[in-house]
Short mmCIF file of C-alpha atoms in Angstrom, two decimals:
data_model
loop_
_atom_site.label_atom_id
_atom_site.label_comp_id
_atom_site.label_asym_id
_atom_site.label_seq_id
_atom_site.Cartn_x
_atom_site.Cartn_y
_atom_site.Cartn_z
CA MET A 1314 59.16 165.55 59.68
CA ALA A 1315 58.28 162.10 60.81
CA ASP A 1316 56.59 159.66 58.47
CA ALA A 1317 53.51 157.70 59.41
CA SER A 1318 54.15 154.25 60.85
CA LYS A 1319 54.05 151.33 58.46
CA ASN A 1320 50.95 149.89 60.16
CA SER A 1321 48.96 153.06 59.53
CA ARG A 1322 49.81 152.98 55.83
CA LYS A 1323 48.36 149.51 55.24
CA SER A 1324 44.92 149.30 53.75
CA VAL A 1325 42.43 147.01 55.43
CA ALA A 1326 40.52 144.66 53.18
CA THR A 1327 37.72 142.47 54.47
CA GLN A 1328 36.92 139.31 52.59
CA LYS A 1329 33.39 137.96 52.23
CA PHE A 1330 32.99 134.21 52.05
CA MET A 1331 30.13 132.64 50.13
CA CYS A 1332 28.60 129.18 50.58
CA SER A 1333 27.88 126.90 47.63
CA CYS A 1334 24.15 127.53 48.17
CA GLY A 1335 24.67 131.27 47.57
CA GLY A 1336 24.41 132.42 51.18
CA GLU A 1337 26.95 134.54 53.01
CA VAL A 1338 29.17 132.92 55.64
CA SER A 1339 29.48 134.66 59.02
CA MET A 1340 31.76 133.92 61.94
CA LYS A 1341 30.26 133.18 65.36
CA THR A 1342 31.84 132.64 68.77
CA LEU A 1343 30.43 129.97 71.08
CA PHE A 1344 31.27 129.28 74.71
CA ASP A 1345 31.12 125.51 75.10
CA VAL A 1346 32.33 123.43 78.10
CA GLY A 1347 34.54 126.23 79.39
CA LYS A 1348 36.18 126.92 76.02
CA ILE A 1349 35.59 129.54 73.34
CA LYS A 1350 35.00 128.12 69.87
CA ASN A 1351 34.89 130.08 66.63
CA ILE A 1352 32.61 128.62 63.96
CA ALA A 1353 31.54 129.69 60.50
CA GLU A 1354 27.84 129.43 59.66
CA CYS A 1355 25.98 130.01 56.39
CA GLN A 1356 23.11 132.49 56.75
CA LYS A 1357 20.96 130.73 54.16
CA CYS A 1358 21.33 126.96 54.65
CA LYS A 1359 22.60 127.04 58.31
CA ARG A 1360 25.58 124.80 57.43
CA VAL A 1361 28.30 124.97 60.12
CA GLU A 1362 32.02 124.51 59.50
CA ARG A 1363 35.17 125.24 61.46
CA ARG A 1364 36.41 128.06 59.22
CA PRO A 1365 35.08 129.91 56.17
CA LYS A 1366 37.52 128.26 53.74
CA ASP A 1367 35.87 124.87 54.40
CA PHE A 1368 32.77 125.92 52.45
CA ASN A 1369 34.50 125.46 49.08
#
């Protein structure tokens, strides 16, 4: 019998990023001047950074 592929055996873990104010950081996609930009924004204080790791 055939085994399952290695990709199907991996578990998927999502990571939640928190801001220093205590709010949760969410990723947003903006279309600006013909380019797509991904930004991270805090739900509570509305702080905007380039990626979630920058909130530390």
